[in-house]
Short mmCIF file of C-alpha atoms in Angstrom, two decimals:
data_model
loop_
_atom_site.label_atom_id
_atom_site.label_comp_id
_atom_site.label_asym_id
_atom_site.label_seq_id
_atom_site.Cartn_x
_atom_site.Cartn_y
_atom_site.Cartn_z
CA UNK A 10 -60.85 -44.76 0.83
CA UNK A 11 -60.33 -46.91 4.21
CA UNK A 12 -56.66 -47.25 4.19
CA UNK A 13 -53.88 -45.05 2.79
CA UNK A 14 -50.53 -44.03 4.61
CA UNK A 15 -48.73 -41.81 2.27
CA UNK A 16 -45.25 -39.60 2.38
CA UNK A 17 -43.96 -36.75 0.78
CA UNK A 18 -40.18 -36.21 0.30
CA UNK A 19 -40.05 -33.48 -2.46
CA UNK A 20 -39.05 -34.69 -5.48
CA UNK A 21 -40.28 -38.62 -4.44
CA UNK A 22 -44.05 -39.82 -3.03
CA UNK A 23 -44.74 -43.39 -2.45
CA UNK A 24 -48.34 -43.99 -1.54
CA UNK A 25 -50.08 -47.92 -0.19
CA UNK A 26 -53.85 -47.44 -0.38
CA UNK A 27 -56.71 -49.58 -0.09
CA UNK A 28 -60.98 -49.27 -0.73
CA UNK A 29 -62.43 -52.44 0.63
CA UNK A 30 -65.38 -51.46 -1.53
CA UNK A 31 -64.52 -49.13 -4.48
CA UNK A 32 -66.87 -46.90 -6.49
CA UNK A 33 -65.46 -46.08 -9.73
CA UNK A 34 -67.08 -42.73 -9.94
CA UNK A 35 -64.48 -41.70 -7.74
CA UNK A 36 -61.32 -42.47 -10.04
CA UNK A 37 -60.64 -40.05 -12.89
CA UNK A 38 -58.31 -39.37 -15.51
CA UNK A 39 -54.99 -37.60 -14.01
CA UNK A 40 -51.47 -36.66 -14.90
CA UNK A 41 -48.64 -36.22 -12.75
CA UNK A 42 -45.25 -34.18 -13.54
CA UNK A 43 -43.14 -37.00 -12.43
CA UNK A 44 -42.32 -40.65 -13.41
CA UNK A 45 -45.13 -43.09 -11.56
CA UNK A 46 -44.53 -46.94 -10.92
CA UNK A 47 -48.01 -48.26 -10.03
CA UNK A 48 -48.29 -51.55 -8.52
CA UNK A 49 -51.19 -54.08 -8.51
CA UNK A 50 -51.70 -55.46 -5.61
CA UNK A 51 -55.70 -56.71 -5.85
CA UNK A 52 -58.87 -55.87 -6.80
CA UNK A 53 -60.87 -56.39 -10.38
CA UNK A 54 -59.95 -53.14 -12.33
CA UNK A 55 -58.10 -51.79 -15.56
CA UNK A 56 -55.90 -49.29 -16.67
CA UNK A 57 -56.67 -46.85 -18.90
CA UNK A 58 -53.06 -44.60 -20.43
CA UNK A 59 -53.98 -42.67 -23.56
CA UNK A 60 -56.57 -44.01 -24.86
CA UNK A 61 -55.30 -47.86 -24.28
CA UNK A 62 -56.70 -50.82 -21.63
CA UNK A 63 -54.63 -52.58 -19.63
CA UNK A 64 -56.38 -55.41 -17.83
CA UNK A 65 -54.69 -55.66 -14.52
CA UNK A 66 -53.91 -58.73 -12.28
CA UNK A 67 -52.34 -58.98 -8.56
CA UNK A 68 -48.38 -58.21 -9.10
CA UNK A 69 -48.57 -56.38 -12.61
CA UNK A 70 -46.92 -53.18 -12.94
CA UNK A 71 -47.90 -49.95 -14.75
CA UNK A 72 -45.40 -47.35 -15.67
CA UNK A 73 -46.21 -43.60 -16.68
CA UNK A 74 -44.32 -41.16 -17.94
CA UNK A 75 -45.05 -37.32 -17.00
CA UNK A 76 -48.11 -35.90 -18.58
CA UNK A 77 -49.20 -39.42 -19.56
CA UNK A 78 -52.98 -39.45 -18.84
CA UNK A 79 -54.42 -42.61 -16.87
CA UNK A 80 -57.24 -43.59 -14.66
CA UNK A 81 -57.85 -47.03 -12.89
CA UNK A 82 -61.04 -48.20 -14.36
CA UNK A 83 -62.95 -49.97 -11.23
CA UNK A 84 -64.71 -53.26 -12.75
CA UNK A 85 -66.17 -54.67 -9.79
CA UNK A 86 -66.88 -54.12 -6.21
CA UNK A 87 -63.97 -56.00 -4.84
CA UNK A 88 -61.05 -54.56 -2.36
CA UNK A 89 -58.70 -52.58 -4.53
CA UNK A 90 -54.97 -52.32 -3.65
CA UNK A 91 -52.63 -50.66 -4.78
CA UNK A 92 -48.99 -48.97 -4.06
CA UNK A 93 -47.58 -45.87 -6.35
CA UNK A 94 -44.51 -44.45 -6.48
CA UNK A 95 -44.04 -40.95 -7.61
CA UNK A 96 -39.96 -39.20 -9.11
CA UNK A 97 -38.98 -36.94 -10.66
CA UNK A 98 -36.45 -37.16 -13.70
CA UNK A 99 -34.01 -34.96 -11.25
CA UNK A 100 -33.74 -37.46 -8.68
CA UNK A 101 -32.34 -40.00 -11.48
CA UNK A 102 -30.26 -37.12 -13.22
CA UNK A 103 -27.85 -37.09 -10.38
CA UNK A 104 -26.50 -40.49 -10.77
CA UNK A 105 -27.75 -40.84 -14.81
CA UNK A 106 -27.52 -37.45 -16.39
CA UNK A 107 -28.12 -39.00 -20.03
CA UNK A 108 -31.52 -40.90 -18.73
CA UNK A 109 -30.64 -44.22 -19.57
CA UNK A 110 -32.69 -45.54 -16.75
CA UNK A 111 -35.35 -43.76 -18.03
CA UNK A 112 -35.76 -45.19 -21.34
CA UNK A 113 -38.86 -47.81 -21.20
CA UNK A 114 -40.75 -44.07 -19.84
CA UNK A 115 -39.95 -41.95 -22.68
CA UNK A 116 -38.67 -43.90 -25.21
CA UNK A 117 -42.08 -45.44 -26.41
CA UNK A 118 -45.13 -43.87 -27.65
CA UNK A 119 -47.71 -42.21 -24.87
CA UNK A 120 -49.86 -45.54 -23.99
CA UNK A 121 -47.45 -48.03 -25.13
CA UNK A 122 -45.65 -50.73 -23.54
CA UNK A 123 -47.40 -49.39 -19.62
CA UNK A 124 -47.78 -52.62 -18.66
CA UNK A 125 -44.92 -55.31 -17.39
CA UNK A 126 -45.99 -58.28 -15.88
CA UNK A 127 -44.17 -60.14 -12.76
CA UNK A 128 -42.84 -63.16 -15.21
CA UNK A 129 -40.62 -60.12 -17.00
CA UNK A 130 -39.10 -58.18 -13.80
CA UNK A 131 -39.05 -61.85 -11.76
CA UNK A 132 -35.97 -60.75 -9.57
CA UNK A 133 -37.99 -57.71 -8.06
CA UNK A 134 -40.15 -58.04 -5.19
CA UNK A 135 -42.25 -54.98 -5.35
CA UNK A 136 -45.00 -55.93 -2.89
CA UNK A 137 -42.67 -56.46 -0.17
CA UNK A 138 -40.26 -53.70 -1.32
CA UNK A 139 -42.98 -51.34 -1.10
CA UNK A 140 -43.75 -52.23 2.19
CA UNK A 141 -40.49 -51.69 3.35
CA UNK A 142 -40.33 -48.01 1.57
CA UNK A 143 -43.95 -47.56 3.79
CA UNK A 144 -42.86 -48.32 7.32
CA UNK A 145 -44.26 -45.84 10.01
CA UNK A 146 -40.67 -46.15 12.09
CA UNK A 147 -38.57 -44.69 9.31
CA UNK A 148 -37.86 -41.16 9.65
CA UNK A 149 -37.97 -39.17 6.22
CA UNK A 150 -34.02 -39.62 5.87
CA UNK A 151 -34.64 -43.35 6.18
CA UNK A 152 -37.36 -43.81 3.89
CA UNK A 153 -35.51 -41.43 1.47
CA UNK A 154 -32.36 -43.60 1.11
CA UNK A 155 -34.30 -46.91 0.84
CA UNK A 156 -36.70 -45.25 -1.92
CA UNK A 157 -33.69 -44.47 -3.84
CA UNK A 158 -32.00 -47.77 -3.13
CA UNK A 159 -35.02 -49.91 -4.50
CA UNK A 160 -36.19 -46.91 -7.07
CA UNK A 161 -32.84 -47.89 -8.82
CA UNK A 162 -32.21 -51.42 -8.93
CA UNK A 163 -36.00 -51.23 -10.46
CA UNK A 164 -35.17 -48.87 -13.00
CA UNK A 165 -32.29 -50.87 -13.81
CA UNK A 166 -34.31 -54.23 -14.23
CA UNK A 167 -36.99 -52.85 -15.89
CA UNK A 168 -34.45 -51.36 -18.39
CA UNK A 169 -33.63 -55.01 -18.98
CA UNK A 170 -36.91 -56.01 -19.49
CA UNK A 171 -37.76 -53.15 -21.96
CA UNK A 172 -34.52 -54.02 -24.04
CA UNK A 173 -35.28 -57.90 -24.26
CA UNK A 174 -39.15 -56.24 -25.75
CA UNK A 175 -37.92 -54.74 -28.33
CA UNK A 176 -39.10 -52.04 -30.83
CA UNK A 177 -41.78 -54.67 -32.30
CA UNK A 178 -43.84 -54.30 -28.78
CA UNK A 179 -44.20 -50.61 -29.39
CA UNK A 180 -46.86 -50.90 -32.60
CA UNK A 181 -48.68 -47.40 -33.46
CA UNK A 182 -52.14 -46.82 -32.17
CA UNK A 183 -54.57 -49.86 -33.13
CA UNK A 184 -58.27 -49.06 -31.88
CA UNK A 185 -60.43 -46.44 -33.39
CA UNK A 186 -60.19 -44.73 -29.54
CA UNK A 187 -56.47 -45.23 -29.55
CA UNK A 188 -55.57 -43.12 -32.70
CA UNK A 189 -58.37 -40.57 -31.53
CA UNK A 190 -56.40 -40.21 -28.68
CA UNK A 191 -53.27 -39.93 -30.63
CA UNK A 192 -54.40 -37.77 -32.50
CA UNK A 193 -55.48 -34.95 -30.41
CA UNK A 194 -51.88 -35.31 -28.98
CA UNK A 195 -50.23 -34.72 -32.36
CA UNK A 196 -52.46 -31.51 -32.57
CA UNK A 197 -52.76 -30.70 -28.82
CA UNK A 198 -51.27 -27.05 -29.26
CA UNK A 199 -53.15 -26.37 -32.50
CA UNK A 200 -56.70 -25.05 -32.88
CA UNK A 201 -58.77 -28.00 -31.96
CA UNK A 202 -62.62 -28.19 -31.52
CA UNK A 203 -64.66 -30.80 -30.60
CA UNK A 204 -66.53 -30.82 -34.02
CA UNK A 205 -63.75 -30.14 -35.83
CA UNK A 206 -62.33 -33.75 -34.32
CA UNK A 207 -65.72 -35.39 -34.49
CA UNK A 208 -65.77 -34.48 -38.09
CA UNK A 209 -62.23 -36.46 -39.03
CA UNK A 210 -63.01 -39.49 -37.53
CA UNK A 211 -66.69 -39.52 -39.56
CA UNK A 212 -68.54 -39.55 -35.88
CA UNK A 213 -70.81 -37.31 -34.85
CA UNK A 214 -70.12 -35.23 -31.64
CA UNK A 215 -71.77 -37.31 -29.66
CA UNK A 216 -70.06 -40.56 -30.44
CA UNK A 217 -66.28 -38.90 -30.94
CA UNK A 218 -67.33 -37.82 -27.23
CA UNK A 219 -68.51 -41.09 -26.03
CA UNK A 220 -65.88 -43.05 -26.91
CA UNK A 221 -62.99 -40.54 -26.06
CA UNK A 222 -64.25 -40.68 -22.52
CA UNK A 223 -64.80 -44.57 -22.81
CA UNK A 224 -60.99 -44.70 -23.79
CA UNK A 225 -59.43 -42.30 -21.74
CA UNK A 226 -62.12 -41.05 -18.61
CA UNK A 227 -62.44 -37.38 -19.53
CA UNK A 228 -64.62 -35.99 -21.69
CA UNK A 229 -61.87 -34.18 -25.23
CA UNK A 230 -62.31 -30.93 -24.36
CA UNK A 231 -61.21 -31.90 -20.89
CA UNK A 232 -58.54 -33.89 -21.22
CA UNK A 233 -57.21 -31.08 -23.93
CA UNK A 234 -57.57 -28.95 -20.96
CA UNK A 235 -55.65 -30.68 -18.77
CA UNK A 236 -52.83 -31.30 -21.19
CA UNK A 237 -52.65 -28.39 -22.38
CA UNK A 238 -52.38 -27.07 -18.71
CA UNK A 239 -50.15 -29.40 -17.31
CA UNK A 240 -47.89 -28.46 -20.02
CA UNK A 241 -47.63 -24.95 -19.93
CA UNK A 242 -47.13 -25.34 -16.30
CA UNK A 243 -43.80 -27.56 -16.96
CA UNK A 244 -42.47 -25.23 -19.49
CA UNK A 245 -42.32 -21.93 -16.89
CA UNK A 246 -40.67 -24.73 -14.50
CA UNK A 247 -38.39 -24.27 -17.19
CA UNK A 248 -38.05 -20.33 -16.97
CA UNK A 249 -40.93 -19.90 -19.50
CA UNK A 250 -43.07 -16.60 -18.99
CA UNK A 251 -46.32 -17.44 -18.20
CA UNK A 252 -47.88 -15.62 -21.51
CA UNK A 253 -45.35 -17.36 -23.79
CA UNK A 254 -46.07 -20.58 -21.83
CA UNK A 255 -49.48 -20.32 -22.36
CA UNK A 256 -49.25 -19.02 -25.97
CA UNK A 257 -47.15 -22.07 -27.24
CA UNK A 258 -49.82 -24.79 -25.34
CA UNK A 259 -52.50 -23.60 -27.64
CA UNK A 260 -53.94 -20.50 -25.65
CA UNK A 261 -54.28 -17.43 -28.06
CA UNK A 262 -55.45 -15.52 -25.71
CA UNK A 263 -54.00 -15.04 -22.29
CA UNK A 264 -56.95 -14.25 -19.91
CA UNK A 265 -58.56 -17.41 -21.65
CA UNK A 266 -55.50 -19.25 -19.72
CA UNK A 267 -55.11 -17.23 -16.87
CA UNK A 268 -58.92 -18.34 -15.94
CA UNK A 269 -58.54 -21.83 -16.84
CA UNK A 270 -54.85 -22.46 -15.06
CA UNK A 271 -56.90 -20.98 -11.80
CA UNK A 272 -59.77 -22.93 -12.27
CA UNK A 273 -57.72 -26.39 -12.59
CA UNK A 274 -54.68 -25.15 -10.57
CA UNK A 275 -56.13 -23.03 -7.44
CA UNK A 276 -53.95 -20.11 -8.38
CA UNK A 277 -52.48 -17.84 -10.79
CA UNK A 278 -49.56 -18.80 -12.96
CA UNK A 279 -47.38 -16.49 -11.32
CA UNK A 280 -48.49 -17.59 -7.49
CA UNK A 281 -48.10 -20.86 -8.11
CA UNK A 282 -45.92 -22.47 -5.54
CA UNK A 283 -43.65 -24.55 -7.80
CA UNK A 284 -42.41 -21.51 -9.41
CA UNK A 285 -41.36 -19.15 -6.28
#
């Protein structure tokens, strides 16, 4: 990476980064626990969220809810820029406590309706707004109260945008990769194999695996991994213990998880920072 300038301010990151010459081998498939607004600012790439594509352009906007997978797919070598903002649900709660603002993020099906481009939000200015949330002079306080100043009037325009959509824009998975992907989500906490999934889509391993990664940048039992993970680790935010956690994400045994949420995590459930 040659440029990024990045800040931290708990329950908010906002992020302006730039690779003059990017190497897609170095972008995989991620989730984060909070809300993300991703913002295109140039380069030749895609999105990937769930087994969908997004072709991107300079301005577009990608939205992702928590635990919604995505990786920018890198199409050519051309400087790739970008600026992300990261919240969580909390910092909307206190002004919205029924999540209306939140809507076009979980009101949709995971890898639907990402993408908004400029000609539907044309009264934001997210380039220059980001830039303005990513001056060096502002002191954390500063940058705090202008995060939350813009991170509103956004959420409030894009709901706008996502009502004038409508349910129509939301169609079920279309591609043979897209209800793949779907699928393993509607059995994510089940007993899932590899063959076993191969096997109901009529591929062989081989191909299911090929074209899950294609879709999505992991590899299935990977990505199960990671979901499964990343949701057992938001359910003892919510006071779940980490056996019962782990239990109700698909893990019948509990060493099986305790090795796997240290291998992906760096610690044990129970050291985990987040939870202290």
């Amino acid at each position: 990476m040659d440029f990024q300038r990045d800040y931290e301010l708990g329950d908010l990151y906002v992020r302006h980064a730039v690779d003059e010459h990017p190497d897609d081998g170095a972008f995989s498939m991620h989730i984060h626990e909070r809300c993300e607004f991703f913002c295109f600012v140039a380069g030749k790439a895609e999105y990937l969220v769930e087994g969908a594509r997004y072709p991107l352009e300079p301005g577009d906007l990608m939205i992702m809810s928590p635990l919604e997978s995505h990786r920018a797919k890198i199409l050519m070598d051309r400087k790739y820029e970008r600026y992300v903002l990261n919240f969580s649900v909390s910092a909307v709660e206190k002004i919205d406590s029924k999540h209306h603002l939140l809507k076009p993020f979980f009101d949709r099906p995971a890898g639907r309706g990402n993408l908004y481009k400029p000609s539907e939000l044309p009264d934001v200015a997210f380039v220059r707004n980001f830039r303005a949330m990513c001056r060096e002079e502002l002191d954390d306080y500063g940058r705090r109260i202008k995060i939350m100043a813009y991170l509103y009037f956004w959420l409030e325009q894009l709901g706008e945008a996502y009502t004038k959509r409508g349910a129509a824009n939301y169609k079920p998975p279309e591609s043979l990769a897209e209800q793949m992907v779907a699928h393993v989500n509607a059995h994510l906490f089940h007993e899932l194999s590899v063959p076993l999934l191969a096997k109901q889509f009529s591929l062989s391993v081989s191909q299911f695996g090929k074209i899950f990664k294609q879709a999505t940048g992991a590899a299935p039992w990977e990505y199960i991994t990671i979901k499964r993970l990343n949701a057992a680790r938001e359910k003892m935010r919510s006071g779940a213990t980490a056996q019962s956690a782990g239990e109700s994400c698909g893990y019948g045994d509990y060493s099986a998880f305790y090795r796997a949420y240290v291998k992906y995590f760096g610690c044990a459930p129970k050291d985990d920072r987040i939870f202290r």
